[in-house]
Coordinates of C-alpha atoms in Angstrom, one line a residue:
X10 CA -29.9 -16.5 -26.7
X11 CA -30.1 -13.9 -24.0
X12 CA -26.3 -15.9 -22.4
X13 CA -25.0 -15.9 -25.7
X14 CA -25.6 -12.5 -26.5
X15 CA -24.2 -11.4 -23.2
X16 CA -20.6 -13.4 -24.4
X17 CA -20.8 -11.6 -27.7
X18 CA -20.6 -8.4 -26.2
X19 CA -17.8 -8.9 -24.3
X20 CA -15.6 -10.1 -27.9
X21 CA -15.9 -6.5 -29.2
X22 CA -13.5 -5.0 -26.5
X23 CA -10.2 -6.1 -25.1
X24 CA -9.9 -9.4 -23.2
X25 CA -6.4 -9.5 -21.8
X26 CA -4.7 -6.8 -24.6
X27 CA -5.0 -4.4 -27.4
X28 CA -8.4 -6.0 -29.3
X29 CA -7.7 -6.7 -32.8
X30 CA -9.7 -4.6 -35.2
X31 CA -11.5 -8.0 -36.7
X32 CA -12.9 -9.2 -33.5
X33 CA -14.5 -5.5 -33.3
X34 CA -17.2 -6.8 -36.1
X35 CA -18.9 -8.6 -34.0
X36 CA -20.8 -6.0 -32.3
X37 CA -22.4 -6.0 -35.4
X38 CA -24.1 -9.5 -33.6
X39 CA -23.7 -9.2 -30.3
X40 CA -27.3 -7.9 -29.2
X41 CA -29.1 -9.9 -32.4
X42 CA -29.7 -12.8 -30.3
X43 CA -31.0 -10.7 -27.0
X44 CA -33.5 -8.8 -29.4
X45 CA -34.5 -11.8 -30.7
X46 CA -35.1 -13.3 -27.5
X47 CA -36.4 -10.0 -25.8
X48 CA -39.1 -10.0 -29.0
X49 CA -40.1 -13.8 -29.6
X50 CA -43.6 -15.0 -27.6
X51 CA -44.1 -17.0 -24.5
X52 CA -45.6 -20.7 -24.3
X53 CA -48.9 -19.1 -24.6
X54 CA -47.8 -17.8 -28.0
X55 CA -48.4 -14.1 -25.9
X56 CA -45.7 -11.2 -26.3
X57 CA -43.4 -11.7 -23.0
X58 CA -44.1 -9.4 -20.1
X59 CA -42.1 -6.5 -18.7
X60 CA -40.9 -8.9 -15.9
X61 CA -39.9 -11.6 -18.2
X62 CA -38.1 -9.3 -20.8
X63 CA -36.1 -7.5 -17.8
X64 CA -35.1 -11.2 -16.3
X65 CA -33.8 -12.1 -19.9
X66 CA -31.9 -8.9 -20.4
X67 CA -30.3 -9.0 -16.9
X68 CA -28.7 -12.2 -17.6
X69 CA -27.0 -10.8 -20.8
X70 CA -25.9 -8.0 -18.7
X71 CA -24.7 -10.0 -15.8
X72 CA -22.5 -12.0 -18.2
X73 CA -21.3 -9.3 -19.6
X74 CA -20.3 -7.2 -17.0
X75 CA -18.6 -10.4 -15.8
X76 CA -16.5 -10.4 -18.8
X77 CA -15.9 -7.1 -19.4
X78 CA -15.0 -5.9 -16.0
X79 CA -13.0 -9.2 -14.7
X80 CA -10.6 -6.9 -13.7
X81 CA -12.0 -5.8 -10.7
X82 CA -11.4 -9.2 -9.1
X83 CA -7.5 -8.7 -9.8
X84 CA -7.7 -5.6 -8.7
X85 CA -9.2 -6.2 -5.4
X86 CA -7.1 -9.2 -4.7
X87 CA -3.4 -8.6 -6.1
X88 CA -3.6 -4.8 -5.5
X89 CA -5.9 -4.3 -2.8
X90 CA -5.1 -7.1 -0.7
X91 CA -8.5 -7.9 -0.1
X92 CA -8.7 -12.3 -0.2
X93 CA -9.9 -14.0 -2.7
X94 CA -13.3 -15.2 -1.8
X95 CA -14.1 -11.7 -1.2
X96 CA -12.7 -10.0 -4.2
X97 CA -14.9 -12.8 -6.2
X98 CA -17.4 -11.8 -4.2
X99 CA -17.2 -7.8 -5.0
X100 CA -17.0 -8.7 -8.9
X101 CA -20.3 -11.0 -8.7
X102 CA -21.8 -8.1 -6.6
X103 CA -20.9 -5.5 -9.1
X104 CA -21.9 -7.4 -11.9
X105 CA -25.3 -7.6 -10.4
X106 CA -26.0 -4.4 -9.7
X107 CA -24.9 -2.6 -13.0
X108 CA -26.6 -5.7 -14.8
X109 CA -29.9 -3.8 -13.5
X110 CA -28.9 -1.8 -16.7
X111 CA -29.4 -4.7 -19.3
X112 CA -32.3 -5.0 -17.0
X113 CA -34.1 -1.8 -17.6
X114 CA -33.1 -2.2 -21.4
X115 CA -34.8 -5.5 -21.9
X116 CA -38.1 -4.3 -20.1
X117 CA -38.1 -1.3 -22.1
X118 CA -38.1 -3.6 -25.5
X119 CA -41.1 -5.3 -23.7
X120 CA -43.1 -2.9 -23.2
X121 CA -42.8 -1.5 -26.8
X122 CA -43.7 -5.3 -28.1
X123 CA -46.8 -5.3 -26.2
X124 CA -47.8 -1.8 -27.6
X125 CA -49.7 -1.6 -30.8
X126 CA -45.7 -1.1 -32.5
X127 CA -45.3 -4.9 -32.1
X128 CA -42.2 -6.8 -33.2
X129 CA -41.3 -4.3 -36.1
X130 CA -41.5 -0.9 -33.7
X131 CA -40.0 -2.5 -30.8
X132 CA -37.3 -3.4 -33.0
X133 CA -36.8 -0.2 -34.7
X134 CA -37.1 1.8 -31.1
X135 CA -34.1 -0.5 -29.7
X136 CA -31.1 1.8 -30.3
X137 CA -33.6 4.5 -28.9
X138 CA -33.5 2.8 -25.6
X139 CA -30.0 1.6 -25.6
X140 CA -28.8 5.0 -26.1
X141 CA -30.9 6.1 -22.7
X142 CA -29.6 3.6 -20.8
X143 CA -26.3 3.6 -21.2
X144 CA -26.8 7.9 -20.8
X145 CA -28.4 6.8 -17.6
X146 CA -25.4 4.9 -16.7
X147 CA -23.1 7.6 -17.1
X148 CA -25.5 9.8 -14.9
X149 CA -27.2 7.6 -12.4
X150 CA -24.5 5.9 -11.3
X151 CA -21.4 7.6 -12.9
X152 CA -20.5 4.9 -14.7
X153 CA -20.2 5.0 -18.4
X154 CA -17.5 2.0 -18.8
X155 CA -17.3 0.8 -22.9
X156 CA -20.4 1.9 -24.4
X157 CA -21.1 -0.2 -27.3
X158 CA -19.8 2.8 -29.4
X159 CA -16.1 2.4 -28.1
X160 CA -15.6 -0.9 -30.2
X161 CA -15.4 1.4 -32.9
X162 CA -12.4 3.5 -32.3
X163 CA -10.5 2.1 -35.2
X164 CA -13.2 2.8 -37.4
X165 CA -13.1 5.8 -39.3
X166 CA -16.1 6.1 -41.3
X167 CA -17.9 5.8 -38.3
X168 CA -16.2 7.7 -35.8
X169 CA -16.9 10.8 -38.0
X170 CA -20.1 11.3 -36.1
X171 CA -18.4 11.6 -32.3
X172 CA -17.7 15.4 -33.2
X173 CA -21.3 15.5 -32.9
X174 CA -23.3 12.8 -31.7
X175 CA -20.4 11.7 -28.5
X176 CA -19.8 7.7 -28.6
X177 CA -23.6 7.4 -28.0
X178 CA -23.8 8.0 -32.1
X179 CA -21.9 5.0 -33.0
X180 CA -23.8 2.8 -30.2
X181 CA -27.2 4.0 -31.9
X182 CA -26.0 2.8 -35.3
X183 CA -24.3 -0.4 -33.9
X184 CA -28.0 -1.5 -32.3
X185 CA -30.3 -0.5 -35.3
X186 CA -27.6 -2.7 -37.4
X187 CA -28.2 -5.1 -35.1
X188 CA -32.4 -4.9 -34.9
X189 CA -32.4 -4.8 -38.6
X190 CA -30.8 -8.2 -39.1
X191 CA -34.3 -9.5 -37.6
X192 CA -36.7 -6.9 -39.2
X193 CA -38.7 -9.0 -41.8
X194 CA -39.4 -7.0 -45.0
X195 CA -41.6 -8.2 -47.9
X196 CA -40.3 -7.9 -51.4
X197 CA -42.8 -8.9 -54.0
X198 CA -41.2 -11.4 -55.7
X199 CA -40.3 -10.3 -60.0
X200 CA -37.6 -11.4 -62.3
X201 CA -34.6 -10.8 -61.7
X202 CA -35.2 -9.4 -57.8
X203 CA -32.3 -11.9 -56.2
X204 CA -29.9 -11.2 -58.7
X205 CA -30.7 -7.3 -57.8
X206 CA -30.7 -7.7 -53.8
X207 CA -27.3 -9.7 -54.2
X208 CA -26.2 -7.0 -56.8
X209 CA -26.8 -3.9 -54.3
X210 CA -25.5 -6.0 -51.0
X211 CA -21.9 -6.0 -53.5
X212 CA -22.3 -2.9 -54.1
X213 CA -23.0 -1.4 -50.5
X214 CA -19.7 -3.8 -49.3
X215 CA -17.6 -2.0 -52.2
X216 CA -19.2 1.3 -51.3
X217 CA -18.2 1.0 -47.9
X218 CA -14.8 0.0 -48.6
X219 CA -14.3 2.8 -50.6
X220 CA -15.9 5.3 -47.9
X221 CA -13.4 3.6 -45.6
X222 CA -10.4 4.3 -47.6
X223 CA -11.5 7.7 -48.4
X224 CA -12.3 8.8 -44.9
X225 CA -8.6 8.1 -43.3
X226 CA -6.9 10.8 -42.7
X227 CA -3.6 11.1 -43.3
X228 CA -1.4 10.3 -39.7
X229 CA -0.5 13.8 -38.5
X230 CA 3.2 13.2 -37.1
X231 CA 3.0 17.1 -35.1
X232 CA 5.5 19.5 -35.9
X233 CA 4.9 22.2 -34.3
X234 CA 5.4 20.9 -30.8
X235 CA 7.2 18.2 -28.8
X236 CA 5.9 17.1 -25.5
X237 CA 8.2 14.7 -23.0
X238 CA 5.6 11.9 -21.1
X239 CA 7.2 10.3 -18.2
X240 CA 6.2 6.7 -17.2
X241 CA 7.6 6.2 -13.8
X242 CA 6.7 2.2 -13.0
X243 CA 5.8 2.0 -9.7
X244 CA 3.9 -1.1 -8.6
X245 CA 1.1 0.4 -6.4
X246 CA -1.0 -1.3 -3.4
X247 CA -0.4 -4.7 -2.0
X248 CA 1.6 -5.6 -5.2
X249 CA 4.5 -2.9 -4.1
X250 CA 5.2 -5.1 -1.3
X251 CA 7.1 -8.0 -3.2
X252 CA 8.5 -5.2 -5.7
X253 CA 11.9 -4.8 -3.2
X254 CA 12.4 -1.9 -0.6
X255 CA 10.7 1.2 -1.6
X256 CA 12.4 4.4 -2.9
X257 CA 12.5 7.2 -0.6
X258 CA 11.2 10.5 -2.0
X259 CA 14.7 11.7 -2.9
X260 CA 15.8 9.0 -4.6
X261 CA 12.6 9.0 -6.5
X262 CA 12.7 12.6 -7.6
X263 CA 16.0 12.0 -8.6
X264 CA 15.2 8.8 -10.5
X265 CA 12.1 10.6 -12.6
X266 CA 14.3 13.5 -13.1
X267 CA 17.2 11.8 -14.7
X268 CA 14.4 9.5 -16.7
X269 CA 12.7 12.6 -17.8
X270 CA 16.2 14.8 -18.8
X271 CA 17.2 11.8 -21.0
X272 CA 14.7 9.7 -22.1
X273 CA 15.2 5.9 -23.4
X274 CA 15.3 5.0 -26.7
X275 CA 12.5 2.6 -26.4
X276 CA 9.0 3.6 -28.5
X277 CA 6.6 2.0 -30.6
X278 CA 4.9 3.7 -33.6
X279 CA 1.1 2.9 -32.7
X280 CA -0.5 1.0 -29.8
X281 CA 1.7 -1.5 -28.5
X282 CA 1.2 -5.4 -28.2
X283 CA -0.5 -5.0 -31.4
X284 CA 0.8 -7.2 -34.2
X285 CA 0.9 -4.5 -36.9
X286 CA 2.9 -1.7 -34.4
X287 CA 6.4 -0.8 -35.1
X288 CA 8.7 -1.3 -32.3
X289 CA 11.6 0.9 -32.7
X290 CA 15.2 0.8 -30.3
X291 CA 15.4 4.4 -31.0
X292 CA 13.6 7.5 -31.4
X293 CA 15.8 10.3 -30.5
X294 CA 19.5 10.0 -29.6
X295 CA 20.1 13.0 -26.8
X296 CA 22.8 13.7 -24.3
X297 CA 22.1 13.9 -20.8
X298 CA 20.8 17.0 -19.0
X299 CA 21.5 18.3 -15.7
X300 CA 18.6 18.6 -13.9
X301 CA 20.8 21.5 -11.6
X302 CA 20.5 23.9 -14.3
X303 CA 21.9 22.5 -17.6
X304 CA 19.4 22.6 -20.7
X305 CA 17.8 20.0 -22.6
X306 CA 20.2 19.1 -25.8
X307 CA 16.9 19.0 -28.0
X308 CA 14.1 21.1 -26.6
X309 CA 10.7 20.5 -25.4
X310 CA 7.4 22.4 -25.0
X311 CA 5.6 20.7 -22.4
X312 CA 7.2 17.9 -19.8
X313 CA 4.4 15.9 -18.6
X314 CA 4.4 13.7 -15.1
X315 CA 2.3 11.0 -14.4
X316 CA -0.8 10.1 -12.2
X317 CA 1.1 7.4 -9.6
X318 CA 1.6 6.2 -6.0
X319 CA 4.8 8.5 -5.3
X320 CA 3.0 10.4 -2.2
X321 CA 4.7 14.1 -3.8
X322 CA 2.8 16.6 -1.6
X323 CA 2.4 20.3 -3.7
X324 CA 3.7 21.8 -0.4
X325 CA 6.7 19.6 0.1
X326 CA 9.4 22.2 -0.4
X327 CA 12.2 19.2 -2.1
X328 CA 9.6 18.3 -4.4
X329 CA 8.8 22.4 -5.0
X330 CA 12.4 22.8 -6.0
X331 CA 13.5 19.4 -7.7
X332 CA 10.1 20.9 -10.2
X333 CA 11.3 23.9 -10.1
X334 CA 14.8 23.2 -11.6
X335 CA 13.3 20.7 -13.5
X336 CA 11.4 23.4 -15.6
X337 CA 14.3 25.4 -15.6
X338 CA 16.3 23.1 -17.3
X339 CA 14.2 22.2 -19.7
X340 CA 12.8 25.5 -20.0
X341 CA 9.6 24.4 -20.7
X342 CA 6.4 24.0 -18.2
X343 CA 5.6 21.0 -16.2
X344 CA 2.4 19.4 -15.7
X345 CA 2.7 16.9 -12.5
X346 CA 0.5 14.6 -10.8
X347 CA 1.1 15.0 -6.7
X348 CA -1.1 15.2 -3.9
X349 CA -3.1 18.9 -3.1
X350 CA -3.5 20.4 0.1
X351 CA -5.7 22.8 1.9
X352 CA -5.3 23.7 5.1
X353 CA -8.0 26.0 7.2
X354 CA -6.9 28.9 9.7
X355 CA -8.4 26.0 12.5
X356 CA -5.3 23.6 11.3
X357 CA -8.3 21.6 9.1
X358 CA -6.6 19.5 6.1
X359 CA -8.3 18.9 3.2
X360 CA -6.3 16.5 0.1
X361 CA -6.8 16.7 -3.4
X362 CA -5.4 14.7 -5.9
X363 CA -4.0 17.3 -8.5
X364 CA -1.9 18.4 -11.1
X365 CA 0.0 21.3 -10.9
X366 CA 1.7 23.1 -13.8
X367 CA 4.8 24.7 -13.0
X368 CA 5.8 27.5 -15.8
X369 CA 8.9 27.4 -17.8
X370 CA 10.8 30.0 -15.0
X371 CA 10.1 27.2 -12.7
X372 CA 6.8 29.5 -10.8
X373 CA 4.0 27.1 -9.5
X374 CA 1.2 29.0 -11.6
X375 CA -1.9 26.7 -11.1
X376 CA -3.4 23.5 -9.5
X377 CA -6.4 21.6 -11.2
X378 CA -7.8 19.6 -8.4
X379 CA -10.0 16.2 -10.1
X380 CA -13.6 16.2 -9.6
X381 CA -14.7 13.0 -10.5
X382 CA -12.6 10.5 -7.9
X383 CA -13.5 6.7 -7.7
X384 CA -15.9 5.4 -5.7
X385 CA -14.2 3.3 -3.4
X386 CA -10.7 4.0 -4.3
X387 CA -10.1 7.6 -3.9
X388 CA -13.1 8.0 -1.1
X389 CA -15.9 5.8 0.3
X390 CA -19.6 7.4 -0.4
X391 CA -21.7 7.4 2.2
X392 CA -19.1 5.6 4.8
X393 CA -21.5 6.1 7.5
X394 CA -23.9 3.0 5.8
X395 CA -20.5 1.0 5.6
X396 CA -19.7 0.9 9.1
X397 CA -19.4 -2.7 9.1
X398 CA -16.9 -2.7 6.4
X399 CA -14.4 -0.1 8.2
X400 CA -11.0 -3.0 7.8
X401 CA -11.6 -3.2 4.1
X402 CA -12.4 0.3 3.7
X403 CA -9.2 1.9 6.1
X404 CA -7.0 2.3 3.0
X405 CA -9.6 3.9 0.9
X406 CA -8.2 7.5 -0.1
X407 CA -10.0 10.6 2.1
X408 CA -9.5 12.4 -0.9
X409 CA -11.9 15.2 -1.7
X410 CA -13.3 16.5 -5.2
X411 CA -11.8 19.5 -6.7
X412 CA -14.8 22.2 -7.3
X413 CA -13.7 23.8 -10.3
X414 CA -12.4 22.9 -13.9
X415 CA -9.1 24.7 -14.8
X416 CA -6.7 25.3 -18.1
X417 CA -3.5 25.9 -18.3
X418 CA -1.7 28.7 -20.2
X419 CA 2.1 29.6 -21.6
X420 CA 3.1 30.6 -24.6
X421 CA 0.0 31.6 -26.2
X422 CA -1.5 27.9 -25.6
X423 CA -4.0 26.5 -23.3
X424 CA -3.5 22.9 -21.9
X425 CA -6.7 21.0 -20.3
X426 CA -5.6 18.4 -18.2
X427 CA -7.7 15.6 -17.2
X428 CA -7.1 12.9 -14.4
X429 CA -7.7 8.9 -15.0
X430 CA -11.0 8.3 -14.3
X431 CA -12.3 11.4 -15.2
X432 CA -11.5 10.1 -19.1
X433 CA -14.6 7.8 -19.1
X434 CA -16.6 10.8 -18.8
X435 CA -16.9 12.4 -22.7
X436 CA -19.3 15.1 -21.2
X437 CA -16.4 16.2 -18.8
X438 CA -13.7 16.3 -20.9
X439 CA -15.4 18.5 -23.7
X440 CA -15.8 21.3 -20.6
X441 CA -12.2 21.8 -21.6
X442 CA -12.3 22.8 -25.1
X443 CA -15.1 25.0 -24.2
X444 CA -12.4 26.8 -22.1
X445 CA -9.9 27.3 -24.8
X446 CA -7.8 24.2 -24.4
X447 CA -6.0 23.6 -27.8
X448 CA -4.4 20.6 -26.4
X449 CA -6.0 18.0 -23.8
X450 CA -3.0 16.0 -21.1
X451 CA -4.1 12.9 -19.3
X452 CA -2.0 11.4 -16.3
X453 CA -3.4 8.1 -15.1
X454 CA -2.3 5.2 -12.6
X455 CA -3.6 2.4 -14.6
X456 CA -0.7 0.4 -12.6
X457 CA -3.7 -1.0 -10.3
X458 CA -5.3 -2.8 -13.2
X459 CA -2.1 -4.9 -13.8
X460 CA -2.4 -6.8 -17.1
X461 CA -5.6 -7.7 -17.3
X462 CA -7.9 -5.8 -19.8
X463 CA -8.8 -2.6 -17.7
X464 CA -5.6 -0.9 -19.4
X465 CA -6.3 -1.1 -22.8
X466 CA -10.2 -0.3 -22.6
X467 CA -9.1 2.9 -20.7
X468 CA -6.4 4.0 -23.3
X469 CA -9.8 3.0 -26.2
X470 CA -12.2 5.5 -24.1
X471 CA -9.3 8.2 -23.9
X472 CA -9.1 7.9 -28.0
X473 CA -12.4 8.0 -28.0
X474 CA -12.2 11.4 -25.8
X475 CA -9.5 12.6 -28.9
X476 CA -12.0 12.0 -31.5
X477 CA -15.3 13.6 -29.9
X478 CA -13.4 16.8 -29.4
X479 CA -11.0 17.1 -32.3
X480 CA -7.7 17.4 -30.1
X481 CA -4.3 15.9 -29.5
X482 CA -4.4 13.7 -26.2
X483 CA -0.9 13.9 -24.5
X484 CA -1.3 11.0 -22.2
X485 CA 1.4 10.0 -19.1
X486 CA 0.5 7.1 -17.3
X487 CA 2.5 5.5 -14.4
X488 CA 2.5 1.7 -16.1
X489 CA 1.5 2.6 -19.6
X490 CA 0.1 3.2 -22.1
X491 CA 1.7 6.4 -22.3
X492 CA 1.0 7.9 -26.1
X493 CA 0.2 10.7 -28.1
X494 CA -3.5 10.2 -29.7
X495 CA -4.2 12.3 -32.7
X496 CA -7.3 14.3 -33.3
X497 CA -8.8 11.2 -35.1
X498 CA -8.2 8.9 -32.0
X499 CA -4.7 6.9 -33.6
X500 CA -2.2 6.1 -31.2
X501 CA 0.9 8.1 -32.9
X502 CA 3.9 7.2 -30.6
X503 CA 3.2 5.4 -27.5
X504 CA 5.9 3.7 -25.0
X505 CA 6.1 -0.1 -23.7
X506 CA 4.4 -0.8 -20.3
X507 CA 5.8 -1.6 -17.1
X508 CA 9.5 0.0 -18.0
X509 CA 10.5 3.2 -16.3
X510 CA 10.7 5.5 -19.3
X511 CA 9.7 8.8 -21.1
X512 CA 9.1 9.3 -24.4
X513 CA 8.8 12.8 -27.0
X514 CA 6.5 13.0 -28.6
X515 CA 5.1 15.4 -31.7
X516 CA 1.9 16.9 -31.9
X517 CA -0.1 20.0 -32.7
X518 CA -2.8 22.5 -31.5
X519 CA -6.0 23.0 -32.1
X520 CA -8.7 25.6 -32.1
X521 CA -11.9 24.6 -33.8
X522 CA -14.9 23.5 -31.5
X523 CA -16.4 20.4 -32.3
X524 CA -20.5 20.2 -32.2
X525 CA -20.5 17.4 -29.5
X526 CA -18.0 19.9 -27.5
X527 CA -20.3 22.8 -27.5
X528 CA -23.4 21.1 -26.7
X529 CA -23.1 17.9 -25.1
X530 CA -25.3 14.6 -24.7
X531 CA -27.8 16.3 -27.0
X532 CA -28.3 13.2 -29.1
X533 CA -28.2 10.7 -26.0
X534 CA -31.3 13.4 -24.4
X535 CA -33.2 13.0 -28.1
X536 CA -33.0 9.5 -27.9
X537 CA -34.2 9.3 -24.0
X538 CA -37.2 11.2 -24.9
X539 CA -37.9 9.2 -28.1
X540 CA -37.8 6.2 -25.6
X541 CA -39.7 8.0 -23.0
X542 CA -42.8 8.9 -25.2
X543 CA -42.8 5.3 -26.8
X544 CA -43.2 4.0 -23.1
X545 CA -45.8 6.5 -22.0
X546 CA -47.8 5.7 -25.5
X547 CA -47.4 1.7 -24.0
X548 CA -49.8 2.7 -21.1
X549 CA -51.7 5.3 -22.8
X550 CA -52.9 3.2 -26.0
X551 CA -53.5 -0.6 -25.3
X552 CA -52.1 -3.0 -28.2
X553 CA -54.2 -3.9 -30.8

C-alpha cells in the first residue's frame, strides 16, 4: 500500500508535459493507501512502531521522489555531462535523502496511533503533520519542490485560500480528504438513512459544481499595460555542444535585439501543449524597429530579458550600450538577466547572478542580485567536505548570494523581480509585495531541464506564486514557458518552447496586500505546533 501510494502521488503533477486537470483528482487518493498502511496493526495485532511506520513511509517517499524528480538524472547526464551510471546514481541518492521526509511523516502518524488518540486521532492529526513536514522541507533543507497543494492550481474553489493560508492550505485540505475516506463513523441505522446519505453526497457534488462555476473569475486580458518577454533558446551545458558553433556576444546581442524590436507572431492563449490551448500564427502584426534609435511601431511598458547561458557581464561596456539603446528605442525600461560583478580595492571578484533594470532614458538604475542560488548548480555548499568530487564539481557556478531584496520603480510602478529557483520559495516571493511591487517578473533558464517534466512543475509553482499574492507574474524564460499568469494563477498568453521568440503581453497592476503576503507560513507554524504538542502528549500520556 505504502508503494502504491508513493505512484499515486506522482499522477497529480506533470509527467513529461502540462498535467491534465483530470489526472489532478487523484491526489484526492494518493496518501489513502499510506494512511491506511501507516494505521493498520502488526502480526501481533499491536499498533506499528515508530521504526516500522517511518520504514513504510520512506518507501512511499522514495518512489515518489523517483517519479517526481526523474529529471535530475537528464539533467545530470544530457546537460551536465556527468555519465550515466553516475547521474543514476545522484537521482537514487537524492531520492533517498529527501525520502527521509516521508520518513519523518510516517513516524509522526505512528506515534499518534500508539497514543490514547488511536486510529481515529491519528487520522484526523495527518494533515497536521503533513503540513510540518513539508514546511520543514522548505526550511531544513531549502527544498519545497510540489507540495501536495500545487496539484491544485487549476482549481479555483480551492485556491481561494493561498491569499491566506500559502499552498500549505490546499495540502491540509487535500490530506484530511484523504484521512477521511478511512475514518469509520457510526450512523444508527432508521428509515430512510441511505436514501438520505446518497441524497446529501448529490447534493454536496452539485454544491460543488456550482461553487466551482461561481468562483471563476472572469480572464483579465490587462489593459492597462503591455510587457515584451524575450525567449532567447539557447541550449545550455553539455547539450550546447551538438547545437553548432556558438554565437559570439555580438552577434547574440544583436540576435535578441532584433527578436525583441519585432517579435514573432507565434503565441498561444493559455498553457501550451495543452489540448484545450489556442495556438494562434498571429498576435500583433508590427514593423521592425531599429534598435540604433528608431521607436517601437506599437509601444511597450516593460521589455523583459531572460535568465540564460549568454555570459552578458553588467560591466561589459557593448552589452551596457546595446541595453542602453535598446531602452531608448523602445522607450520603455529593461529588466535583464546578466552576470553581477563586485570587485574590491584588493582586485577581489565577487559574481552575482542578477537582473538589472535599465530606465526608459537607457540609465542603469538598479541591480537585484538572487539570494537563493542552487545547491550544486550555481555554487557547491560546503566544497571543502567534497574534496574528492573536485572533476564533477569544476563547472559548478562560484556564484555568490545577493544580500538584499530589491524593487524596481518608473513610472509610478514598482516591479519585484524574482530569479528561477527562487520561485519555489512562496515565503520569498511575498517579501516583494511587502515592498510595494504591483507587478512580480520572473526570468528563468529552465533550458537545463530539457523536456522532461521539471518545466512544467516550475511554471505550476510560479502560478501558484501569482495566486498567493494576488499579482500579475510576467515571466521570461530562456526555453519556455514564457507567459503572463494572472492574479488567479491562469496562464493568459504564453509562447511555444524551444523557438527564439518574444511575445507582448497585457496585464495590470496591483496594490492590495494579500493575508498570506503580510504574514507568511502562519498556517504551516499552527499546524507544526498542533503536531508538536500531539507528539509530546505521545510520551507524556501512555495509550490506553
Amino acid at each position: 500500500m505504502a508503494l502504491l501510494s508513493g505512484a499515486l502521488q506522482v499522477l497529480p503533477f506533470p509527467i513529461a508535459g502540462p498535467v491534465p486537470v483530470w489526472r489532478t483528482a487523484l491526489a484526492w487518493i494518493a496518501l489513502a493507501p499510506l494512511l491506511k498502511a501507516l494505521i493498520s496493526e502488526d502480526a501481533t495485532g499491536r499498533p506499528l512502531r515508530m521504526m516500522q511506520g517511518a520504514a513504510l513511509a520512506y518507501a512511499s517517499g522514495f518512489v515518489w521522489y523517483l517519479g517526481n524528480c526523474y529529471w535530475i538524472y537528464a539533467t545530470m547526464h544530457q546537460y551536465g555531462g556527468i555519465a550515466k551510471p553516475a547521474s543514476a546514481g545522484i537521482l537514487v541518492l537524492f531520492c533517498l535523502y529527501l525520502g527521509l521526509y516521508h520518513a519523518l511523516f510516517g513516524t509522526l502518524i505512528a506515534a499518534f496511533r500508539q497514543s490514547r488518540l488511536g486510529v481515529r486521532g491519528a487520522l484526523l492529526l495527518s494533515p497536521f503533520a503533513w503540513v510540518a513536514v513539508e514546511l520543514a522541507r522548505a526550511r531544513v533543507t531549502s527544498f519545497p519542490w510540489d507540495l501536495l497543494g500545487t496539484t491544485q492550481v487549476d482549481n479555483p474553489l480551492l485556491t481561494q485560500l493561498a491569499p491566506f493560508t500559502g499552498t500549505y492550505g490546499i495540502s491540509f485540505i487535500i490530506v484530511a480528504v484523504n484521512a477521511l475516506w478511512l475514518i469509520r463513523i457510526t450512523i444508527k441505522q432508521r428509515p430512510f438513512t441511505r436514501t438520505i446519505l446518497v441524497a446529501a453526497g448529490v447534493l454536496l457534488a452539485f454544491l460543488y459544481v456550482v461553487s466551482l462555476r461561481h468562483t471563476q473569475k472572469p480572464l483579465q486580458q490587462g489593459t492597462s499595460a503591455i510587457a515584451t518577454l524575450v525567449q532567447q533558446n539557447i541550449e545550455v551545458g553539455a547539450a550546447a555542444a551538438s547545437a553548432g558553433p556558438p554565437l559570439t556576444k555580438s552577434e547574440m546581442l544583436q540576435k535578441f535585439s532584433e527578436s525583441t524590436l519585432f517579435p514573432p507572431a507565434d503565441a498561444c492563449y493559455g498553457i501550451p501543449e495543452l489540448p484545450s490551448t489556442h495556438c494562434v500564427g498571429s498576435v500583433t502584426q508590427q514593423q521592425r524597429g531599429d534598435p540604433n534609435g528608431a521607436r517601437f511601431a506599437q509601444p511597450t511598458n516593460l521589455i523583459v530579458w531572460p535568465e540564460a547561458p549568454n555570459q552578458f557581464f553588467e560591466i561589459d561596456s557593448e552589452f551596457r550600450a546595446t541595453m542602453s539603446r535598446l531602452a531608448r528605442a523602445a522607450n520603455a525600461p529593461i529588466i535583464v538577466g546578466n552576470i553581477g560583478l563586485d570587485q574590491d580595492s584588493e582586485g577581489s571578484r565577487t559574481y552575482y547572478n542578477s537582473a538589472d533594470f535599465i530606465a526608459a532614458d537607457g540609465t542603469f538604475v538598479g541591480r537585484y542580485d538572487k539570494m537563493h542560488l542552487v545547491p550544486f548548480g550555481e555554487y557547491t555548499p560546503y566544497k571543502k567536505l567534497f574534496f574528492f568530487a573536485g572533476s564533477l564539481l569544476q563547472d559548478v557556478g562560484l556564484f555568490e548570494p545577493g544580500t538584499q531584496r530589491k524593487i524596481f520603480k518608473t513610472g509610478g510602478h514598482t516591479y519585484g523581480t524574482f530569479i528561477c529557483y527562487e520561485s519555489i520559495f512562496g515565503d520569498e516571493i511575498r517579501q516583494f509585495e511587502n515592498l510595494g511591487a504591483d507587478v512580480l517578473v520572473n526570468i528563468s533558464d529552465d533550458g537545463w531541464y530539457g523536456d522532461t517534466s521539471a518545466a512544467w512543475e516550475h511554471l505550476n509553482m510560479v502560478r501558484m506564486r501569482a495566486i498567493e499574492n494576488h499579482r500579475w507574474v510576467l515571466r521570461a524564460t530562456n526555453t519556455g514557458v514564457t507567459a503572463s499568469i494572472d492574479p488567479y494563477g491562469r496562464v493568459v498568453v504564453a509562447a511555444p518552447r524551444h523557438i527564439m521568440t518574444s511575445l507582448r503581453v497585457a496585464f495590470d497592476y496591483e496594490h492590495d496586500v494579500t493575508f498570506y503576503a503580510a504574514h507568511g507560513d502562519l498556517f504551516a507554524y499552527f499546524c507544526a505546533l498542533v503536531a508538536s504538542c500531539a507528539l509530546a502528549a505521545r510520551f507524556m500520556f501512555k495509550a490506553a
